[in-house]
Tab-separated table of N, CA and C in Angstrom:
chain	number	residue	atom	x	y	z
A	23	MET	N	-15.917	52.837	-14.393
A	23	MET	CA	-14.952	53.694	-13.726
A	23	MET	C	-15.549	54.263	-12.436
A	24	ASN	N	-16.818	54.676	-12.504
A	24	ASN	CA	-17.471	55.207	-11.303
A	24	ASN	C	-17.581	54.151	-10.213
A	25	ARG	N	-17.786	52.892	-10.622
A	25	ARG	CA	-17.862	51.810	-9.638
A	25	ARG	C	-16.533	51.640	-8.905
A	26	ILE	N	-15.448	51.743	-9.641
A	26	ILE	CA	-14.122	51.597	-9.029
A	26	ILE	C	-13.881	52.720	-8.031
A	27	ILE	N	-14.223	53.939	-8.407
A	27	ILE	CA	-14.042	55.077	-7.518
A	27	ILE	C	-14.906	54.924	-6.270
A	28	THR	N	-16.139	54.496	-6.450
A	28	THR	CA	-17.033	54.284	-5.320
A	28	THR	C	-16.495	53.183	-4.410
A	29	LEU	N	-16.020	52.106	-4.996
A	29	LEU	CA	-15.462	51.004	-4.221
A	29	LEU	C	-14.227	51.456	-3.442
A	30	LEU	N	-13.367	52.234	-4.074
A	30	LEU	CA	-12.189	52.760	-3.382
A	30	LEU	C	-12.584	53.688	-2.239
A	31	ALA	N	-13.566	54.531	-2.476
A	31	ALA	CA	-14.022	55.449	-1.427
A	31	ALA	C	-14.592	54.686	-0.237
A	32	LEU	N	-15.370	53.654	-0.490
A	32	LEU	CA	-15.928	52.845	0.595
A	32	LEU	C	-14.830	52.103	1.352
A	33	THR	N	-13.861	51.579	0.621
A	33	THR	CA	-12.748	50.890	1.266
A	33	THR	C	-11.995	51.834	2.186
A	34	MET	N	-11.720	53.034	1.729
A	34	MET	CA	-11.020	54.025	2.546
A	34	MET	C	-11.862	54.430	3.754
A	35	ALA	N	-13.148	54.579	3.568
A	35	ALA	CA	-14.022	54.974	4.672
A	35	ALA	C	-14.011	53.937	5.792
A	36	PHE	N	-13.935	52.672	5.432
A	36	PHE	CA	-13.888	51.623	6.448
A	36	PHE	C	-12.490	51.440	7.023
A	37	ALA	N	-11.472	51.707	6.244
A	37	ALA	CA	-10.092	51.509	6.698
A	37	ALA	C	-9.632	52.621	7.629
A	38	LEU	N	-10.057	53.842	7.417
A	38	LEU	CA	-9.582	54.964	8.224
A	38	LEU	C	-9.911	54.842	9.706
A	39	PRO	N	-11.139	54.502	10.094
A	39	PRO	CA	-11.386	54.348	11.531
A	39	PRO	C	-10.526	53.259	12.161
A	40	ALA	N	-10.272	52.191	11.456
A	40	ALA	CA	-9.422	51.129	11.996
A	40	ALA	C	-7.997	51.624	12.162
A	41	ALA	N	-7.511	52.396	11.217
A	41	ALA	CA	-6.152	52.939	11.325
A	41	ALA	C	-6.055	53.904	12.491
A	42	ARG	N	-7.073	54.709	12.687
A	42	ARG	CA	-7.064	55.656	13.793
A	42	ARG	C	-7.045	54.949	15.139
A	43	SER	N	-7.732	53.824	15.232
A	43	SER	CA	-7.797	53.131	16.515
A	43	SER	C	-6.435	52.562	16.918
A	44	ARG	N	-5.544	52.369	15.940
A	44	ARG	CA	-4.220	51.837	16.243
A	44	ARG	C	-3.193	52.933	16.468
A	45	ALA	N	-3.574	54.190	16.382
A	45	ALA	CA	-2.631	55.285	16.564
A	45	ALA	C	-2.197	55.379	18.020
A	46	ALA	N	-0.986	55.870	18.195
A	46	ALA	CA	-0.489	56.094	19.549
A	46	ALA	C	-1.190	57.311	20.132
A	47	GLU	N	-1.173	57.396	21.440
A	47	GLU	CA	-1.804	58.502	22.161
A	47	GLU	C	-0.927	58.830	23.362
A	48	LEU	N	-0.743	60.112	23.624
A	48	LEU	CA	0.002	60.546	24.798
A	48	LEU	C	-1.006	60.902	25.879
A	49	VAL	N	-1.056	60.091	26.918
A	49	VAL	CA	-1.997	60.318	28.007
A	49	VAL	C	-1.255	61.035	29.134
A	50	MET	N	-1.780	62.185	29.542
A	50	MET	CA	-1.204	62.950	30.643
A	50	MET	C	-2.092	62.762	31.864
A	51	PHE	N	-1.566	62.060	32.862
A	51	PHE	CA	-2.279	61.904	34.123
A	51	PHE	C	-1.908	63.100	34.989
A	52	GLU	N	-2.921	63.814	35.475
A	52	GLU	CA	-2.688	65.050	36.219
A	52	GLU	C	-3.662	65.192	37.382
A	53	ARG	N	-3.365	66.155	38.248
A	53	ARG	CA	-4.249	66.505	39.369
A	53	ARG	C	-4.327	68.019	39.458
A	54	PRO	N	-5.473	68.547	39.886
A	54	PRO	CA	-5.552	69.993	40.117
A	54	PRO	C	-4.540	70.401	41.194
A	55	GLY	N	-3.929	71.551	41.004
A	55	GLY	CA	-2.958	72.056	41.970
A	55	GLY	C	-1.547	71.553	41.753
A	56	CYS	N	-1.331	70.716	40.769
A	56	CYS	CA	-0.010	70.169	40.471
A	56	CYS	C	0.844	71.274	39.831
A	57	VAL	N	1.912	71.655	40.516
A	57	VAL	CA	2.776	72.732	40.041
A	57	VAL	C	3.465	72.362	38.728
A	58	TRP	N	3.904	71.109	38.609
A	58	TRP	CA	4.596	70.680	37.396
A	58	TRP	C	3.630	70.549	36.220
A	59	CYS	N	2.383	70.232	36.511
A	59	CYS	CA	1.356	70.219	35.456
A	59	CYS	C	1.157	71.641	34.928
A	60	ALA	N	1.131	72.605	35.841
A	60	ALA	CA	0.976	74.011	35.448
A	60	ALA	C	2.163	74.476	34.618
A	61	ARG	N	3.337	74.007	34.965
A	61	ARG	CA	4.518	74.384	34.177
A	61	ARG	C	4.433	73.781	32.774
A	62	PHE	N	3.996	72.511	32.675
A	62	PHE	CA	3.770	71.896	31.363
A	62	PHE	C	2.750	72.720	30.583
A	63	ASP	N	1.675	73.121	31.252
A	63	ASP	CA	0.637	73.927	30.598
A	63	ASP	C	1.190	75.232	30.049
A	64	ALA	N	2.136	75.828	30.753
A	64	ALA	CA	2.710	77.095	30.318
A	64	ALA	C	3.736	76.915	29.197
A	65	GLU	N	4.518	75.840	29.261
A	65	GLU	CA	5.637	75.697	28.332
A	65	GLU	C	5.348	74.833	27.107
A	66	ILE	N	4.595	73.785	27.256
A	66	ILE	CA	4.409	72.822	26.167
A	66	ILE	C	2.990	72.810	25.611
A	67	ALA	N	2.002	72.840	26.486
A	67	ALA	CA	0.607	72.701	26.045
A	67	ALA	C	0.214	73.672	24.929
A	68	PRO	N	0.633	74.948	24.968
A	68	PRO	CA	0.200	75.860	23.902
A	68	PRO	C	0.729	75.488	22.509
A	69	ILE	N	1.844	74.775	22.444
A	69	ILE	CA	2.418	74.450	21.132
A	69	ILE	C	2.255	72.986	20.742
A	70	TYR	N	1.908	72.125	21.682
A	70	TYR	CA	1.927	70.682	21.417
A	70	TYR	C	1.068	70.300	20.211
A	71	ALA	N	-0.108	70.848	20.099
A	71	ALA	CA	-1.012	70.482	19.000
A	71	ALA	C	-0.441	70.833	17.629
A	72	LYS	N	0.560	71.688	17.589
A	72	LYS	CA	1.156	72.118	16.319
A	72	LYS	C	2.409	71.324	15.958
A	73	THR	N	2.769	70.348	16.769
A	73	THR	CA	4.017	69.612	16.570
A	73	THR	C	3.800	68.300	15.827
A	74	GLU	N	4.894	67.784	15.286
A	74	GLU	CA	4.863	66.462	14.651
A	74	GLU	C	4.536	65.384	15.685
A	75	GLU	N	5.019	65.576	16.918
A	75	GLU	CA	4.727	64.614	17.985
A	75	GLU	C	3.226	64.502	18.226
A	76	SER	N	2.531	65.605	18.134
A	76	SER	CA	1.083	65.597	18.330
A	76	SER	C	0.372	64.809	17.230
A	77	ARG	N	0.893	64.894	16.026
A	77	ARG	CA	0.293	64.122	14.931
A	77	ARG	C	0.544	62.619	15.140
A	78	ALA	N	1.681	62.286	15.727
A	78	ALA	CA	1.991	60.877	15.994
A	78	ALA	C	1.270	60.363	17.239
A	79	ALA	N	1.093	61.254	18.241
A	79	ALA	CA	0.468	60.857	19.515
A	79	ALA	C	-0.266	62.064	20.100
A	80	PRO	N	-1.537	62.232	19.737
A	80	PRO	CA	-2.308	63.347	20.290
A	80	PRO	C	-2.363	63.278	21.815
A	81	LEU	N	-2.414	64.452	22.439
A	81	LEU	CA	-2.451	64.551	23.901
A	81	LEU	C	-3.862	64.309	24.411
A	82	ARG	N	-3.950	63.481	25.419
A	82	ARG	CA	-5.214	63.211	26.118
A	82	ARG	C	-4.954	63.412	27.601
A	83	ARG	N	-5.733	64.228	28.227
A	83	ARG	CA	-5.536	64.539	29.640
A	83	ARG	C	-6.535	63.763	30.491
A	84	VAL	N	-6.035	63.196	31.603
A	84	VAL	CA	-6.883	62.431	32.514
A	84	VAL	C	-6.649	62.956	33.927
A	85	ASP	N	-7.721	63.415	34.557
A	85	ASP	CA	-7.663	63.914	35.935
A	85	ASP	C	-7.703	62.715	36.879
A	86	LEU	N	-6.665	62.585	37.709
A	86	LEU	CA	-6.602	61.445	38.630
A	86	LEU	C	-7.584	61.548	39.788
A	87	ASN	N	-8.219	62.687	39.959
A	87	ASN	CA	-9.243	62.805	41.005
A	87	ASN	C	-10.566	62.188	40.566
A	88	GLY	N	-10.690	61.873	39.313
A	88	GLY	CA	-11.900	61.241	38.798
A	88	GLY	C	-11.620	59.782	38.476
A	89	PRO	N	-12.637	59.077	38.025
A	89	PRO	CA	-12.435	57.670	37.662
A	89	PRO	C	-11.592	57.573	36.388
A	90	LEU	N	-10.807	56.513	36.299
A	90	LEU	CA	-10.038	56.284	35.080
A	90	LEU	C	-10.985	55.835	33.977
A	91	PRO	N	-10.780	56.319	32.758
A	91	PRO	CA	-11.600	55.846	31.643
A	91	PRO	C	-11.425	54.336	31.459
A	92	ALA	N	-12.470	53.678	31.035
A	92	ALA	CA	-12.465	52.217	30.899
A	92	ALA	C	-11.350	51.725	29.986
A	93	ASP	N	-11.038	52.474	28.924
A	93	ASP	CA	-10.013	52.013	27.995
A	93	ASP	C	-8.599	52.125	28.569
A	94	LEU	N	-8.453	52.766	29.728
A	94	LEU	CA	-7.146	52.886	30.374
A	94	LEU	C	-7.047	52.033	31.641
A	95	ALA	N	-7.981	51.134	31.826
A	95	ALA	CA	-8.033	50.327	33.051
A	95	ALA	C	-6.754	49.524	33.273
A	96	GLY	N	-6.085	49.114	32.224
A	96	GLY	CA	-4.865	48.335	32.365
A	96	GLY	C	-3.605	49.170	32.501
A	97	ILE	N	-3.744	50.474	32.524
A	97	ILE	CA	-2.596	51.375	32.613
A	97	ILE	C	-2.485	51.916	34.038
A	98	ASP	N	-1.327	51.745	34.651
A	98	ASP	CA	-1.087	52.276	35.989
A	98	ASP	C	-0.681	53.743	35.847
A	99	PRO	N	-1.469	54.692	36.382
A	99	PRO	CA	-1.122	56.100	36.237
A	99	PRO	C	0.059	56.525	37.102
A	100	GLY	N	0.419	55.714	38.074
A	100	GLY	CA	1.526	56.062	38.947
A	100	GLY	C	1.086	57.042	40.020
A	101	VAL	N	2.034	57.470	40.847
A	101	VAL	CA	1.704	58.369	41.954
A	101	VAL	C	2.133	59.806	41.684
A	102	PHE	N	3.064	60.005	40.761
A	102	PHE	CA	3.560	61.346	40.480
A	102	PHE	C	2.753	62.002	39.377
A	103	THR	N	2.537	63.289	39.509
A	103	THR	CA	1.888	64.039	38.437
A	103	THR	C	2.791	65.195	38.047
A	104	PRO	N	2.815	65.482	36.759
A	104	PRO	CA	2.167	64.701	35.711
A	104	PRO	C	2.961	63.439	35.387
A	105	THR	N	2.262	62.450	34.924
A	105	THR	CA	2.880	61.273	34.329
A	105	THR	C	2.333	61.171	32.921
A	106	PHE	N	3.233	61.075	31.969
A	106	PHE	CA	2.864	60.975	30.555
A	106	PHE	C	3.079	59.541	30.113
A	107	VAL	N	2.040	58.921	29.577
A	107	VAL	CA	2.123	57.531	29.138
A	107	VAL	C	1.733	57.468	27.667
A	108	VAL	N	2.626	56.904	26.860
A	108	VAL	CA	2.300	56.674	25.458
A	108	VAL	C	1.601	55.328	25.386
A	109	VAL	N	0.382	55.357	24.853
A	109	VAL	CA	-0.456	54.159	24.761
A	109	VAL	C	-0.727	53.887	23.286
A	110	LYS	N	-0.567	52.636	22.899
A	110	LYS	CA	-0.883	52.233	21.527
A	110	LYS	C	-1.578	50.883	21.586
A	111	ASP	N	-2.687	50.782	20.916
A	111	ASP	CA	-3.488	49.543	20.915
A	111	ASP	C	-3.832	49.094	22.323
A	112	GLY	N	-4.070	50.052	23.234
A	112	GLY	CA	-4.451	49.737	24.600
A	112	GLY	C	-3.313	49.310	25.507
A	113	ARG	N	-2.073	49.328	24.992
A	113	ARG	CA	-0.912	48.917	25.780
A	113	ARG	C	0.016	50.098	26.010
A	114	GLU	N	0.654	50.098	27.167
A	114	GLU	CA	1.657	51.123	27.459
A	114	GLU	C	2.930	50.827	26.679
A	115	ILE	N	3.415	51.853	25.985
A	115	ILE	CA	4.641	51.726	25.206
A	115	ILE	C	5.813	52.348	25.961
A	116	GLY	N	5.529	53.424	26.672
A	116	GLY	CA	6.577	54.093	27.431
A	116	GLY	C	5.967	55.204	28.259
A	117	ARG	N	6.761	55.723	29.214
A	117	ARG	CA	6.236	56.783	30.064
A	117	ARG	C	7.322	57.752	30.451
A	118	ILE	N	6.878	58.950	30.778
A	118	ILE	CA	7.728	59.997	31.336
A	118	ILE	C	7.123	60.332	32.685
A	119	ARG	N	7.877	60.078	33.756
A	119	ARG	CA	7.388	60.379	35.103
A	119	ARG	C	7.786	61.802	35.450
A	120	GLY	N	6.808	62.615	35.740
A	120	GLY	CA	7.075	64.017	36.035
A	120	GLY	C	7.275	64.804	34.748
A	121	TYR	N	7.456	66.095	34.904
A	121	TYR	CA	7.705	66.960	33.749
A	121	TYR	C	9.157	67.409	33.802
A	122	PRO	N	9.982	66.985	32.829
A	122	PRO	CA	11.411	67.268	32.880
A	122	PRO	C	11.810	68.645	32.371
A	123	GLY	N	10.838	69.460	31.995
A	123	GLY	CA	11.130	70.783	31.437
A	123	GLY	C	11.127	70.740	29.924
A	124	ASP	N	10.973	71.912	29.327
A	124	ASP	CA	10.833	71.985	27.875
A	124	ASP	C	12.094	71.549	27.133
A	125	ALA	N	13.256	71.648	27.756
A	125	ALA	CA	14.501	71.264	27.090
A	125	ALA	C	14.611	69.748	26.895
A	126	PHE	N	13.938	68.954	27.714
A	126	PHE	CA	14.065	67.496	27.649
A	126	PHE	C	12.794	66.773	27.214
A	127	PHE	N	11.640	67.409	27.356
A	127	PHE	CA	10.368	66.730	27.129
A	127	PHE	C	10.285	66.098	25.738
A	128	PHE	N	10.549	66.883	24.698
A	128	PHE	CA	10.386	66.353	23.342
A	128	PHE	C	11.418	65.283	23.014
A	129	GLY	N	12.618	65.385	23.538
A	129	GLY	CA	13.617	64.342	23.315
A	129	GLY	C	13.191	63.014	23.914
A	130	LEU	N	12.682	63.057	25.138
A	130	LEU	CA	12.200	61.833	25.781
A	130	LEU	C	10.999	61.259	25.044
A	131	LEU	N	10.079	62.136	24.651
A	131	LEU	CA	8.893	61.672	23.924
A	131	LEU	C	9.273	61.082	22.576
A	132	ASP	N	10.191	61.713	21.864
A	132	ASP	CA	10.618	61.184	20.563
A	132	ASP	C	11.238	59.798	20.699
A	133	ARG	N	12.003	59.582	21.774
A	133	ARG	CA	12.602	58.267	22.002
A	133	ARG	C	11.510	57.206	22.170
A	134	ILE	N	10.460	57.532	22.916
A	134	ILE	CA	9.357	56.586	23.115
A	134	ILE	C	8.617	56.356	21.801
A	135	LEU	N	8.320	57.430	21.091
A	135	LEU	CA	7.567	57.300	19.839
A	135	LEU	C	8.347	56.499	18.799
A	136	SER	N	9.650	56.619	18.776
A	136	SER	CA	10.430	55.853	17.808
A	136	SER	C	10.317	54.359	18.063
A	137	SER	N	10.073	53.974	19.308
A	137	SER	CA	9.914	52.552	19.628
A	137	SER	C	8.534	52.020	19.259
A	138	THR	N	7.584	52.934	18.979
A	138	THR	CA	6.220	52.508	18.633
A	138	THR	C	6.024	52.397	17.134
A	139	GLY	N	6.989	52.879	16.372
A	139	GLY	CA	6.773	52.966	14.943
A	139	GLY	C	5.958	54.188	14.583
A	140	SER	N	5.720	55.065	15.565
A	140	SER	CA	4.942	56.289	15.347
A	140	SER	C	5.858	57.505	15.395
A	141	GLU	N	7.101	57.315	14.976
A	141	GLU	CA	8.082	58.381	15.069
A	141	GLU	C	7.602	59.617	14.307
A	142	PRO	N	7.737	60.786	14.912
A	142	PRO	CA	7.316	62.016	14.240
A	142	PRO	C	8.092	62.210	12.951
A	143	ALA	N	7.386	62.613	11.916
A	143	ALA	CA	8.037	62.901	10.638
A	143	ALA	C	8.682	64.271	10.704
A	144	ARG	N	9.944	64.337	10.406
A	144	ARG	CA	10.668	65.607	10.396
A	144	ARG	C	10.790	66.096	8.967
A	145	LEU	N	10.574	67.374	8.797
A	145	LEU	CA	10.686	67.948	7.446
A	145	LEU	C	12.110	68.368	7.172
C-alpha cells in the first residue's frame, strides 16, 4: 500500500510542472508613463489576483522599454500600451489592445479564455 501511495505521489510530482507549463498566461505589455496602464493599475490590478480569471491566466507584466523575454519572442507586443495578450503553450490565443475600462475588461478577457479551454470557473 505504501508503494502505491509513493508511486502516486511521484507521478503527481512529475505531472504538475508539465500541467503548469501548459497554463494560459495574461501578458500585459506596458511602458512607464502610460496613462491607461495607470488606470488599469488603479481599477483592476488590486483585485485581479483574487479573481477566477487570474487562476485561469495569471498576470505577467512586461516593460516594453526593456528586452522582451525569450519565451515571448514570437509574440508581437504591438504599439499601444497597455496591450494584454493571452498566451498558452507559447502561442498567442487572443489580445486586448488598450485598456477598455473596468466595465468591459473582464468580459473581453473571459471571451478569450473561453476559446483557450481555460475558462474561469464560476461558483
